Amino acid sequence: QVQLVESGGGLVQPGGSLRLSCAASGGSLDYYEIGWFRQAPGKEREGVGCISSSSLSDGSTYYADSAKGRFTISRDNPKATVYMQMDNLKPEDTAVYYCAAVWSRGPCSRYFPRGYGYWGQGTQVTVSS
């Protein structure tokens, strides 16, 4: 079982950047596929993007249309941390952001956003002037 802790959220102006972190507490993320999700008030949770395991798969990434060209997901296995760099943020990016994990099942694009069993507590991102 893996425990996930997100950090890095905050208040940023439109056009600004944030880097979210998803760290494994007391374990490793090497064999896990990690997904990033967000939920805005009054809206359903949506998948933002994912990164495959680099140990059991190809380490590839996949992004939802809303994130393409602006968000970048990466992983640092020795630090047991996955990052999501968010650039050119827009007010519509305001949401609670969650990371989630599932044991590697190949390239993450195959099943994303379904099947994630381990979730972090979330971190608030607010984009406002």
PDB file of C-alpha atoms in Angstrom:
ATOM      1  CA  GLN A   1       0.000   0.000   0.000  1.00  0.00           C
ATOM      2  CA  VAL A   2       1.264   3.471  -0.833  1.00  0.00           C
ATOM      3  CA  GLN A   3       0.436   6.722   0.937  1.00  0.00           C
ATOM      4  CA  LEU A   4       0.533   9.928  -1.076  1.00  0.00           C
ATOM      5  CA  VAL A   5       1.064  13.486   0.097  1.00  0.00           C
ATOM      6  CA  GLU A   6       0.518  16.450  -2.245  1.00  0.00           C
ATOM      7  CA  SER A   7       2.059  19.864  -1.760  1.00  0.00           C
ATOM      8  CA  GLY A   8       2.809  23.005  -3.721  1.00  0.00           C
ATOM      9  CA  GLY A   9      -0.609  24.511  -4.147  1.00  0.00           C
ATOM     10  CA  GLY A  10      -1.368  28.149  -3.528  1.00  0.00           C
ATOM     11  CA  LEU A  11      -2.615  31.408  -4.963  1.00  0.00           C
ATOM     12  CA  VAL A  12      -1.149  32.540  -8.267  1.00  0.00           C
ATOM     13  CA  GLN A  13      -2.021  35.204 -10.789  1.00  0.00           C
ATOM     14  CA  PRO A  14      -3.232  34.308 -14.275  1.00  0.00           C
ATOM     15  CA  GLY A  15      -0.259  33.456 -16.446  1.00  0.00           C
ATOM     16  CA  GLY A  16       1.775  32.336 -13.462  1.00  0.00           C
ATOM     17  CA  SER A  17       3.243  28.961 -12.600  1.00  0.00           C
ATOM     18  CA  LEU A  18       3.136  26.415  -9.804  1.00  0.00           C
ATOM     19  CA  ARG A  19       4.806  23.077  -9.281  1.00  0.00           C
ATOM     20  CA  LEU A  20       2.828  20.463  -7.424  1.00  0.00           C
ATOM     21  CA  SER A  21       4.528  17.540  -5.731  1.00  0.00           C
ATOM     22  CA  CYS A  22       3.189  14.103  -4.943  1.00  0.00           C
ATOM     23  CA  ALA A  23       5.396  12.275  -2.483  1.00  0.00           C
ATOM     24  CA  ALA A  24       5.188   8.724  -1.259  1.00  0.00           C
ATOM     25  CA  SER A  25       5.139   8.500   2.506  1.00  0.00           C
ATOM     26  CA  GLY A  26       7.329   5.649   3.686  1.00  0.00           C
ATOM     27  CA  GLY A  27       7.582   3.895   0.346  1.00  0.00           C
ATOM     28  CA  SER A  28       8.518   4.001  -3.303  1.00  0.00           C
ATOM     29  CA  LEU A  29       6.659   5.103  -6.397  1.00  0.00           C
ATOM     30  CA  ASP A  30       8.915   3.231  -8.831  1.00  0.00           C
ATOM     31  CA  TYR A  31       6.348   0.608  -9.755  1.00  0.00           C
ATOM     32  CA  TYR A  32       3.304   2.829  -9.717  1.00  0.00           C
ATOM     33  CA  GLU A  33       1.502   4.739 -12.398  1.00  0.00           C
ATOM     34  CA  ILE A  34       0.637   8.187 -11.064  1.00  0.00           C
ATOM     35  CA  GLY A  35      -2.286  10.283 -12.149  1.00  0.00           C
ATOM     36  CA  TRP A  36      -3.153  13.881 -11.440  1.00  0.00           C
ATOM     37  CA  PHE A  37      -6.763  14.933 -11.037  1.00  0.00           C
ATOM     38  CA  ARG A  38      -8.598  18.076 -10.095  1.00  0.00           C
ATOM     39  CA  GLN A  39     -12.009  19.022  -8.806  1.00  0.00           C
ATOM     40  CA  ALA A  40     -13.436  22.504  -8.963  1.00  0.00           C
ATOM     41  CA  PRO A  41     -16.386  23.571  -6.793  1.00  0.00           C
ATOM     42  CA  GLY A  42     -19.616  22.221  -8.180  1.00  0.00           C
ATOM     43  CA  LYS A  43     -17.877  20.180 -10.856  1.00  0.00           C
ATOM     44  CA  GLU A  44     -16.968  16.557 -11.267  1.00  0.00           C
ATOM     45  CA  ARG A  45     -13.433  15.405 -10.744  1.00  0.00           C
ATOM     46  CA  GLU A  46     -11.461  15.329 -13.976  1.00  0.00           C
ATOM     47  CA  GLY A  47      -8.218  13.710 -14.983  1.00  0.00           C
ATOM     48  CA  VAL A  48      -5.445  16.125 -15.828  1.00  0.00           C
ATOM     49  CA  GLY A  49      -2.618  13.790 -16.794  1.00  0.00           C
ATOM     50  CA  CYS A  50      -0.542  10.798 -15.840  1.00  0.00           C
ATOM     51  CA  ILE A  51       2.924   9.305 -15.892  1.00  0.00           C
ATOM     52  CA  SER A  52       3.760   5.662 -16.345  1.00  0.00           C
ATOM     53  CA  SER A  53       6.129   3.689 -14.194  1.00  0.00           C
ATOM     54  CA  SER A  54       9.670   3.958 -15.541  1.00  0.00           C
ATOM     55  CA  SER A  55      10.634   0.662 -13.884  1.00  0.00           C
ATOM     56  CA  LEU A  56       7.821  -1.552 -15.172  1.00  0.00           C
ATOM     57  CA  SER A  57       6.731   0.486 -18.187  1.00  0.00           C
ATOM     58  CA  ASP A  58       8.118   3.234 -20.409  1.00  0.00           C
ATOM     59  CA  GLY A  59       7.783   6.289 -18.186  1.00  0.00           C
ATOM     60  CA  SER A  60       5.508   7.938 -20.740  1.00  0.00           C
ATOM     61  CA  THR A  61       3.115  10.743 -19.976  1.00  0.00           C
ATOM     62  CA  TYR A  62      -0.369  11.574 -21.118  1.00  0.00           C
ATOM     63  CA  TYR A  63      -2.285  14.825 -20.801  1.00  0.00           C
ATOM     64  CA  ALA A  64      -5.898  15.829 -21.059  1.00  0.00           C
ATOM     65  CA  ASP A  65      -6.624  18.498 -23.633  1.00  0.00           C
ATOM     66  CA  SER A  66      -6.986  21.096 -20.880  1.00  0.00           C
ATOM     67  CA  ALA A  67      -3.383  20.460 -19.800  1.00  0.00           C
ATOM     68  CA  LYS A  68      -1.564  19.907 -23.064  1.00  0.00           C
ATOM     69  CA  GLY A  69       1.175  22.415 -23.717  1.00  0.00           C
ATOM     70  CA  ARG A  70       0.886  23.971 -20.249  1.00  0.00           C
ATOM     71  CA  PHE A  71       1.387  21.160 -17.718  1.00  0.00           C
ATOM     72  CA  THR A  72       4.348  18.803 -17.483  1.00  0.00           C
ATOM     73  CA  ILE A  73       4.461  15.691 -15.323  1.00  0.00           C
ATOM     74  CA  SER A  74       7.784  14.185 -14.274  1.00  0.00           C
ATOM     75  CA  ARG A  75       9.051  11.766 -11.697  1.00  0.00           C
ATOM     76  CA  ASP A  76      12.091  11.507  -9.452  1.00  0.00           C
ATOM     77  CA  ASN A  77      12.223   7.903  -8.338  1.00  0.00           C
ATOM     78  CA  PRO A  78      15.073   8.261  -5.786  1.00  0.00           C
ATOM     79  CA  LYS A  79      12.998  10.943  -4.083  1.00  0.00           C
ATOM     80  CA  ALA A  80       9.790   8.921  -4.451  1.00  0.00           C
ATOM     81  CA  THR A  81       8.128  12.024  -5.832  1.00  0.00           C
ATOM     82  CA  VAL A  82       6.119  12.929  -8.910  1.00  0.00           C
ATOM     83  CA  TYR A  83       5.828  16.532  -9.997  1.00  0.00           C
ATOM     84  CA  MET A  84       3.383  18.465 -12.094  1.00  0.00           C
ATOM     85  CA  GLN A  85       4.721  21.750 -13.414  1.00  0.00           C
ATOM     86  CA  MET A  86       1.839  24.037 -14.319  1.00  0.00           C
ATOM     87  CA  ASP A  87       2.569  27.050 -16.508  1.00  0.00           C
ATOM     88  CA  ASN A  88       0.397  29.763 -18.010  1.00  0.00           C
ATOM     89  CA  LEU A  89      -2.253  29.125 -15.396  1.00  0.00           C
ATOM     90  CA  LYS A  90      -5.791  30.293 -16.047  1.00  0.00           C
ATOM     91  CA  PRO A  91      -8.661  31.073 -13.655  1.00  0.00           C
ATOM     92  CA  GLU A  92     -10.402  27.931 -14.881  1.00  0.00           C
ATOM     93  CA  ASP A  93      -7.511  25.888 -13.478  1.00  0.00           C
ATOM     94  CA  THR A  94      -8.698  26.763  -9.975  1.00  0.00           C
ATOM     95  CA  ALA A  95      -9.447  23.509  -8.183  1.00  0.00           C
ATOM     96  CA  VAL A  96      -8.279  21.054  -5.569  1.00  0.00           C
ATOM     97  CA  TYR A  97      -5.603  18.937  -7.187  1.00  0.00           C
ATOM     98  CA  TYR A  98      -5.080  15.308  -6.247  1.00  0.00           C
ATOM     99  CA  CYS A  99      -2.507  12.729  -7.151  1.00  0.00           C
ATOM    100  CA  ALA A 100      -3.385   9.073  -7.260  1.00  0.00           C
ATOM    101  CA  ALA A 101      -1.548   5.808  -7.797  1.00  0.00           C
ATOM    102  CA  VAL A 102      -2.145   2.411  -9.300  1.00  0.00           C
ATOM    103  CA  TRP A 103       0.279  -0.467  -9.759  1.00  0.00           C
ATOM    104  CA  SER A 104       1.849  -0.244 -13.202  1.00  0.00           C
ATOM    105  CA  ARG A 105      -0.377  -1.532 -15.992  1.00  0.00           C
ATOM    106  CA  GLY A 106       1.647  -0.397 -19.029  1.00  0.00           C
ATOM    107  CA  PRO A 107       1.571   3.042 -20.632  1.00  0.00           C
ATOM    108  CA  CYS A 108      -0.681   5.214 -18.492  1.00  0.00           C
ATOM    109  CA  SER A 109      -2.630   6.453 -21.515  1.00  0.00           C
ATOM    110  CA  ARG A 110      -4.126   2.978 -21.792  1.00  0.00           C
ATOM    111  CA  TYR A 111      -6.557   3.264 -18.887  1.00  0.00           C
ATOM    112  CA  PHE A 112      -6.320   6.842 -17.602  1.00  0.00           C
ATOM    113  CA  PRO A 113      -8.319   8.211 -15.760  1.00  0.00           C
ATOM    114  CA  ARG A 114      -9.799   4.924 -14.492  1.00  0.00           C
ATOM    115  CA  GLY A 115      -8.705   2.491 -11.815  1.00  0.00           C
ATOM    116  CA  TYR A 116      -6.640   4.506  -9.346  1.00  0.00           C
ATOM    117  CA  GLY A 117      -6.850   3.054  -5.859  1.00  0.00           C
ATOM    118  CA  TYR A 118      -4.578   5.229  -3.761  1.00  0.00           C
ATOM    119  CA  TRP A 119      -5.251   8.939  -3.332  1.00  0.00           C
ATOM    120  CA  GLY A 120      -3.644  11.879  -1.641  1.00  0.00           C
ATOM    121  CA  GLN A 121      -5.484  14.459   0.418  1.00  0.00           C
ATOM    122  CA  GLY A 122      -5.377  17.184  -2.226  1.00  0.00           C
ATOM    123  CA  THR A 123      -3.876  20.628  -2.503  1.00  0.00           C
ATOM    124  CA  GLN A 124      -5.737  23.818  -3.398  1.00  0.00           C
ATOM    125  CA  VAL A 125      -4.728  25.804  -6.463  1.00  0.00           C
ATOM    126  CA  THR A 126      -6.328  29.207  -6.925  1.00  0.00           C
ATOM    127  CA  VAL A 127      -5.666  31.293 -10.014  1.00  0.00           C
ATOM    128  CA  SER A 128      -6.875  34.818  -9.538  1.00  0.00           C
ATOM    129  CA  SER A 129      -5.772  38.400  -9.927  1.00  0.00           C
TER     130      SER A 129
END
